[in-house]
XYZ file of C-alpha atoms in Angstrom:
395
model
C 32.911 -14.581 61.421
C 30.089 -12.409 59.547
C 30.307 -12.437 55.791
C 29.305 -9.167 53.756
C 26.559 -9.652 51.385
C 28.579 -9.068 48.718
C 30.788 -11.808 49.842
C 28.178 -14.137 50.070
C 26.902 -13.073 46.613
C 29.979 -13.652 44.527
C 30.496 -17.155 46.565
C 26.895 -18.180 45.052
C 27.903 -17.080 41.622
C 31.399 -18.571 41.746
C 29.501 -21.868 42.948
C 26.999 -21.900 40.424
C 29.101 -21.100 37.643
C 31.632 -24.279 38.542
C 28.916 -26.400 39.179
C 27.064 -26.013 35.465
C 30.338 -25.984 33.683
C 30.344 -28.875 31.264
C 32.934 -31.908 31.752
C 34.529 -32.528 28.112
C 34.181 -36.024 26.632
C 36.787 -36.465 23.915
C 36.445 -39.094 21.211
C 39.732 -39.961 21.652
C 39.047 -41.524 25.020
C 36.621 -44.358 23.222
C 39.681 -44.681 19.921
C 38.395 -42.003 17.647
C 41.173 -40.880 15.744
C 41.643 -38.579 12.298
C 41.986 -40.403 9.316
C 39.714 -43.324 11.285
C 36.172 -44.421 11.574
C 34.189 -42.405 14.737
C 30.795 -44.040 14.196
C 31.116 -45.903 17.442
C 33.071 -43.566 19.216
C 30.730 -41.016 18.934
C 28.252 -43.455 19.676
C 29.497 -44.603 22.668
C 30.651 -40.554 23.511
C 26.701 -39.931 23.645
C 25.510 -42.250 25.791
C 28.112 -41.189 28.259
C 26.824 -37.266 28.159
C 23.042 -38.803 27.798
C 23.547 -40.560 31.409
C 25.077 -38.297 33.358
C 23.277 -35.979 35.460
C 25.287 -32.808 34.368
C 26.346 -30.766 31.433
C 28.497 -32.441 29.078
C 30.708 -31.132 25.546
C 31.500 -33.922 23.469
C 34.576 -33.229 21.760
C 35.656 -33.784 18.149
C 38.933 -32.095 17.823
C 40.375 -31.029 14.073
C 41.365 -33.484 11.720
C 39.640 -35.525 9.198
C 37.018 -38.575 9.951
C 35.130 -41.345 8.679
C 31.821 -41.762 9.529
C 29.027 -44.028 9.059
C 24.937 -43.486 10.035
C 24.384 -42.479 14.031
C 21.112 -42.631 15.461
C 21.784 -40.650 18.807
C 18.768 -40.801 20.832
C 17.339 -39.088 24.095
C 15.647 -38.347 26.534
C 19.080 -37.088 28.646
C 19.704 -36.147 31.993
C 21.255 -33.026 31.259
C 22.227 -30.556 28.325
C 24.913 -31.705 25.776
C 26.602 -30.249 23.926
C 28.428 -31.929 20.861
C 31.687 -29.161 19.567
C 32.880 -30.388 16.351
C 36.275 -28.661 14.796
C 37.601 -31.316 12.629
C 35.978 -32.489 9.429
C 33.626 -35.580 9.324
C 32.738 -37.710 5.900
C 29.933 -39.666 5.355
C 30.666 -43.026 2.648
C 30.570 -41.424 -0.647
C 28.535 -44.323 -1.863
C 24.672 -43.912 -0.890
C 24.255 -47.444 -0.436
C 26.927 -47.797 2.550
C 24.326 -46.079 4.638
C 21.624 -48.910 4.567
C 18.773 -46.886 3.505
C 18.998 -44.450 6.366
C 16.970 -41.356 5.556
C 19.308 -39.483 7.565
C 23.526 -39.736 7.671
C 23.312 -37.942 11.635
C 20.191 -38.565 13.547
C 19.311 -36.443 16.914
C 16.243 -36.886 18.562
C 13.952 -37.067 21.957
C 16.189 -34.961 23.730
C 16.363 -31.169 25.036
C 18.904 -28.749 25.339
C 21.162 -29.964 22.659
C 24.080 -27.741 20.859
C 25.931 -28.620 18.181
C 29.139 -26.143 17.885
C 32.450 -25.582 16.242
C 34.091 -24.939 12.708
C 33.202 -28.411 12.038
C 32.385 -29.748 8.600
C 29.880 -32.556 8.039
C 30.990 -33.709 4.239
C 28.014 -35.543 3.128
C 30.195 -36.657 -0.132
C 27.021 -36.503 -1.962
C 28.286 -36.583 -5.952
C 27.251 -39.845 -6.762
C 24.241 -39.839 -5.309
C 23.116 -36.786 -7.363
C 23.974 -39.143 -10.884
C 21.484 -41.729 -9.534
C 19.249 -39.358 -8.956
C 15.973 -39.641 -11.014
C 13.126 -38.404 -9.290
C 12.440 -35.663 -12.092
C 11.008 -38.897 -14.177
C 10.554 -41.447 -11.493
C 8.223 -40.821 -8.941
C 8.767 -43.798 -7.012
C 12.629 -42.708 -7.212
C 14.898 -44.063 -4.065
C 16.315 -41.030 -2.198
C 19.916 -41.347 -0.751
C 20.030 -39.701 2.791
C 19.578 -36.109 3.927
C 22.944 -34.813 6.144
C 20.835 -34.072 9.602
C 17.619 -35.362 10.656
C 16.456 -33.617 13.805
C 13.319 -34.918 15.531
C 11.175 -34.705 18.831
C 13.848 -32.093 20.454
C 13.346 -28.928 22.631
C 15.808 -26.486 23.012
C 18.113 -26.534 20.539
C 21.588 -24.701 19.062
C 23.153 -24.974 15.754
C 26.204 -22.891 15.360
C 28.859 -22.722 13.231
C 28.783 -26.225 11.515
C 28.664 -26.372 7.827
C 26.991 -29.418 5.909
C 28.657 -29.933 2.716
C 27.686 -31.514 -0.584
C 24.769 -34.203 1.060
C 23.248 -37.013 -0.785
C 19.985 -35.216 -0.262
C 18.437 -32.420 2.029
C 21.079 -30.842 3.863
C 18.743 -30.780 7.277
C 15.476 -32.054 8.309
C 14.064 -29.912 11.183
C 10.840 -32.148 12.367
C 8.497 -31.801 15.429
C 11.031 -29.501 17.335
C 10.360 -26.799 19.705
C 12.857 -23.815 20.127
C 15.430 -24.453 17.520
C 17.905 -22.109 16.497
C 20.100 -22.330 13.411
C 23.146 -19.603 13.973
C 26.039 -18.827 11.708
C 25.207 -22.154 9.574
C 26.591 -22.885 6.496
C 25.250 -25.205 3.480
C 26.792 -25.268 0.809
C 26.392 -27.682 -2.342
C 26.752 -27.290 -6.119
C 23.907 -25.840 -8.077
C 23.181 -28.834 -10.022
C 23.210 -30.832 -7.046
C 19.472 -32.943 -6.895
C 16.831 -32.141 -3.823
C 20.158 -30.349 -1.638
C 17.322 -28.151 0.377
C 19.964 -26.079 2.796
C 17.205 -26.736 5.553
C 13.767 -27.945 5.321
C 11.502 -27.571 8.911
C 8.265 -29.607 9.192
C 5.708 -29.881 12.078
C 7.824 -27.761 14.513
C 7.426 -24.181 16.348
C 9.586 -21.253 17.236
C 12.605 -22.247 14.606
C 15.166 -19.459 13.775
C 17.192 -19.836 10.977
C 19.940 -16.759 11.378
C 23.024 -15.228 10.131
C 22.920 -18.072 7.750
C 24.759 -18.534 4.235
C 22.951 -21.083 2.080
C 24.237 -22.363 -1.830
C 22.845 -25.223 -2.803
C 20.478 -26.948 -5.616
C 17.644 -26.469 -4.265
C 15.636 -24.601 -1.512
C 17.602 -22.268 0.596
C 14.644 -22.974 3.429
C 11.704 -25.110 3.025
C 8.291 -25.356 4.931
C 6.712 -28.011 5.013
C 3.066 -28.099 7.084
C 2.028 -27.328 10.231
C 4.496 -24.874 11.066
C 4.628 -22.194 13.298
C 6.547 -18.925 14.595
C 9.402 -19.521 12.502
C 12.263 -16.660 11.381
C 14.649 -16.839 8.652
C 16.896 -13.525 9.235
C 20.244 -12.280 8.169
C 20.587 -14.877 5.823
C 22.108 -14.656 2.826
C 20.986 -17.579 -0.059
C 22.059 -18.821 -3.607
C 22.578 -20.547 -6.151
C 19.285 -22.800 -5.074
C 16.079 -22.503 -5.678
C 15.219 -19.796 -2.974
C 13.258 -19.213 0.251
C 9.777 -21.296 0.071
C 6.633 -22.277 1.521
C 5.337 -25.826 0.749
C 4.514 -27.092 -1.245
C 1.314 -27.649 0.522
C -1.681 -29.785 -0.398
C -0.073 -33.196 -1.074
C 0.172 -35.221 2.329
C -2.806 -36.146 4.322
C -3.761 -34.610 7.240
C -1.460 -31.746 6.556
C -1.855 -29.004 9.258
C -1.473 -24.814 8.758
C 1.470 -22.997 8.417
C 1.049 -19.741 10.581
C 3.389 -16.763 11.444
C 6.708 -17.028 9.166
C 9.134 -14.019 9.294
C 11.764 -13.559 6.154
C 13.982 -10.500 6.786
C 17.126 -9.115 6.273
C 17.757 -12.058 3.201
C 19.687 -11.288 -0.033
C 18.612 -13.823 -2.875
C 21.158 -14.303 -5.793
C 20.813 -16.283 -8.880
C 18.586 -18.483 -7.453
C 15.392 -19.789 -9.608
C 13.041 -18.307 -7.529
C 13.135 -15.869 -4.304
C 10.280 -15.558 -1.959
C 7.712 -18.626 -2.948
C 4.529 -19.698 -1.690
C 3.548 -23.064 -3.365
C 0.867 -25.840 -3.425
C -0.605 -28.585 -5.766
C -3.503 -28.277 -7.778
C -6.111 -31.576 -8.591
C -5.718 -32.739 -4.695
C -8.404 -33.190 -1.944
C -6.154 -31.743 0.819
C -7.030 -28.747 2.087
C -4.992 -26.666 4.775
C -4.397 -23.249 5.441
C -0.876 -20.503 5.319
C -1.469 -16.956 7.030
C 0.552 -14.125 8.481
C 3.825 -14.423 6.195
C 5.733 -11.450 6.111
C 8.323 -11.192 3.731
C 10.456 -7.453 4.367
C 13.835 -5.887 3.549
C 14.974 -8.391 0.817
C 17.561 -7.947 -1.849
C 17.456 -9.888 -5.073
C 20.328 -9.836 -7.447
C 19.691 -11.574 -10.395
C 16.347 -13.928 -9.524
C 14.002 -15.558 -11.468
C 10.495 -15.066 -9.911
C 11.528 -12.733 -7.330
C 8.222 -12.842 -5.799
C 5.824 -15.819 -6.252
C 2.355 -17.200 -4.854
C 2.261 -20.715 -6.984
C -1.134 -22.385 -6.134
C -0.493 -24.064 -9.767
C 2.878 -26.139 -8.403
C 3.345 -29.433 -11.076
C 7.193 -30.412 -10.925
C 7.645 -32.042 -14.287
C 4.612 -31.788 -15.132
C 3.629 -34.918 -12.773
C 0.486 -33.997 -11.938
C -2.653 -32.809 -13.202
C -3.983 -29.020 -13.038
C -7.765 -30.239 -13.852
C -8.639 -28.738 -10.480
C -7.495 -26.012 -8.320
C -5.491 -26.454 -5.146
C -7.900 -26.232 -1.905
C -4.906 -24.372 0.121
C -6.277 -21.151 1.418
C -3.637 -18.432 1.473
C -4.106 -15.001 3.623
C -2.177 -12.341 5.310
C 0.963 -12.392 2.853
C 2.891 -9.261 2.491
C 5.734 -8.622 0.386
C 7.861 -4.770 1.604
C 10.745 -3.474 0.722
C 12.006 -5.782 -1.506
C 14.208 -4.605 -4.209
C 17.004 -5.787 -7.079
C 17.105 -7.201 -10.549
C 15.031 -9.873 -11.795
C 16.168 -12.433 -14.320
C 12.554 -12.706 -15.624
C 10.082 -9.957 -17.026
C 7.774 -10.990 -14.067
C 9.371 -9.679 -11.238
C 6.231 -10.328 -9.145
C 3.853 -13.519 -9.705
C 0.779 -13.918 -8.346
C -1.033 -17.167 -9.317
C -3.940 -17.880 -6.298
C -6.086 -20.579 -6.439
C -9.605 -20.483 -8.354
C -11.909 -22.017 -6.115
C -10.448 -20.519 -2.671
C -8.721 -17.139 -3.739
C -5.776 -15.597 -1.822
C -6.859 -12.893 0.568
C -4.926 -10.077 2.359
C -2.459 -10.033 -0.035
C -0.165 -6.717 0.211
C 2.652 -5.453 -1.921
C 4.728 -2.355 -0.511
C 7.820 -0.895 -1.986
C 8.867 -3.215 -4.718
C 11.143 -1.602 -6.912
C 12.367 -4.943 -9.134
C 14.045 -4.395 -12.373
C 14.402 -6.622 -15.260
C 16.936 -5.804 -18.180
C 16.867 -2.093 -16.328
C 13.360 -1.702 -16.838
C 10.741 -1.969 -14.294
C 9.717 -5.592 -13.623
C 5.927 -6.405 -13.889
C 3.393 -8.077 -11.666
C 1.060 -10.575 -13.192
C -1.676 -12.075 -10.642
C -4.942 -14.605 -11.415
C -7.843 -14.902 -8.234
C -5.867 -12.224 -6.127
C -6.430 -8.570 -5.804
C -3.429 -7.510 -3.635
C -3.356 -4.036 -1.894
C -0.458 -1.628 -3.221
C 1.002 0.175 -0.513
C 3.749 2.960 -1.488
C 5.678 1.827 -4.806
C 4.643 -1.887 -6.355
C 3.666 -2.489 -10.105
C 0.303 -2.979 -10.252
C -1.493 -6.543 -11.426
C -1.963 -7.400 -14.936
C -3.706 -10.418 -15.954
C -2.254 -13.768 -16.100
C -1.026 -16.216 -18.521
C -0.612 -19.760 -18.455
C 3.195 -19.076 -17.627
C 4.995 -22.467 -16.367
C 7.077 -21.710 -13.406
């Protein structure tokens, strides 16, 4: 019996679809329960998907869980994914975690999605009292929500990390990572709560995003590159920023970062570009484009810091041997909480260069805001205040 082609066709696709659908691999079936402890269920859930040679979906249904530190480790066989609907709690007391610098640990693995409605409650209150590292710079810091490390191929979506000890999410030496419909949200007052901070890794998007926390919506640390933060919609924190550089050793360049489509509001600053003055590292941050913002109610809407002392814990002697080129700041518009809507502090001894301002209509008290710039003559394009000199403003 001859089989028409189109026959033959939609047997392949039937085939192929029922042969990459993933098998489910509830908690339940290794005891995790709501209103119970899941740390080794969800251990031992993992290294079931991690072994087997197709696509798995661990499942943690609705309900509410205790959970203690996981450390769930690759390289797998096959793509996992890990659907969360119910919500998970971390021990509200920082020390329960054993000095973990991470509550959920991912790493060495590719292909990975994390899914669902699910909410990862890092119960972080008490570690924001102990909390000292504005005074104490050998402070102890409680552990971040997420750490993700070494992976390829990656899916956030959905999820949202609430109220963590300390960073929300640690993005480090990935490849491919995408951050979809995330949520992190912590109080305003809450100590170091960065929404998502990405070091070392290429081709991160962070999109359709809402971030509130107390401290940076998105962070960058070094050696960083092709990353996208779009769609996203930040405050209270302490805004969108870059660095700060020129502290770490062997730090490498931060190249290609796309902010678009963002509304800022009430955060302490917006768009930021940081590093530290009085250091010997030197490194290099080109081709940011910041476009299409909206800031309602911002302090520093627009900052290039190559002055950065938290505190006051360092010295400003020297300047910062960061080189900064290729920045431009379009179409960015809203109120400022600050006369300075635009603040442009380059470093002495290696100046910013290709710096471009286009269509900034900031207001401040409904006047125009101002732009105030030191070693940095940036190109007006369209509608920008032009540069007045300096002061030594504290940011």
């Amino acid at each position: 019996m001859r089989l028409s082609t189109t026959t033959i066709f939609l047997f392949l696709v039937l085939a192929t679809t029922h042969t990459t659908q993933a098998a489910d691999i509830d908690i339940k079936k290794f005891g995790g329960a709501p209103n119970g402890d899941i740390t080794q269920a969800l251990v031992n859930a993992w290294k079931q998907a991690c072994a087997t040679t197709s696509a798995s979906r661990i499942l943690i249904p609705s309900g509410t869980y205790k959970m203690r530190g996981v450390d769930l480790k690759g390289p797998c066989k096959a793509p996992i994914e890990i659907k969360v609907d119910g919500t998970i709690q971390a021990p509200a007391d920082p020390k329960q975690l054993n000095g973990a610098e991470q509550w959920v640990k991912i790493g060495y693995a590719s292909h990975i999605t994390i899914s669902g409605q699910g909410i990862f409650d890092g119960q972080g209150a008490n570690a924001w009292k102990q909390n000292d590292c504005n005074k104490n710079t050998k402070c102890e810091r409680s552990a971040m929500n997420f750490g993700f490390y070494f992976l390829n191929h990656t899916i956030v979506r959905g999820i949202t990390s609430k109220d963590s000890k300390n960073f929300h999410m640690n993005i480090l030496s990935c490849n491919n990572f995408t951050l979809d419909g995330y949520k992190a949200i912590a109080p305003a007052d809450s100590a170091n709560t960065d929404g998502v901070h990405i070091g070392r890794s290429t081709n991160v998007k962070v999109i359709n995003s809402k971030l509130a926390t107390g401290d940076d919506c998105v962070s960058l640390g070094d050696a960083n590159t092709h990353l996208v933060v779009q769609n996203v919609e930040c405050g209270p924190g302490h805004g969108i920023s870059v660095g700060s550089l020129g502290y770490y050793e062997n730090e490498g360049p931060v190249v290609d970062f796309l902010v678009k489509n963002v509304t800022l509001k009430n955060t302490d600053n917006g768009v930021r570009i940081k590093s530290w003055p009085s250091t010997s590292i030197a490194t290099t941050v080109t081709n940011m484009r910041f476009e299409d913002i909206t800031m309602v109610n911002v302090a520093n809407p627009i900052i290039i810091d190559q002055e950065y002392c938290p505190w006051n814990q360092c010295s400003k002697k020297a300047p910062s041997k960061v080189k900064i080129s290729k920045v431009s700041f379009k179409n960015i518009k809203g109120t400022s909480s600050t006369k300075e809507g635009v603040v442009l502090i380059c470093s002495k001894s290696i100046p910013c260069e290709g710096v471009e301002l286009s269509e900034i209509n900031l207001t401040f008290n409904g006047a125009p805001a101002i732009a105030v710039c030191s070693n940095v003559k940036p190109k007006i394009i369209g509608k920008a205040p032009a540069c007045t000199a300096a002061t030594n403003k504290v940011f």
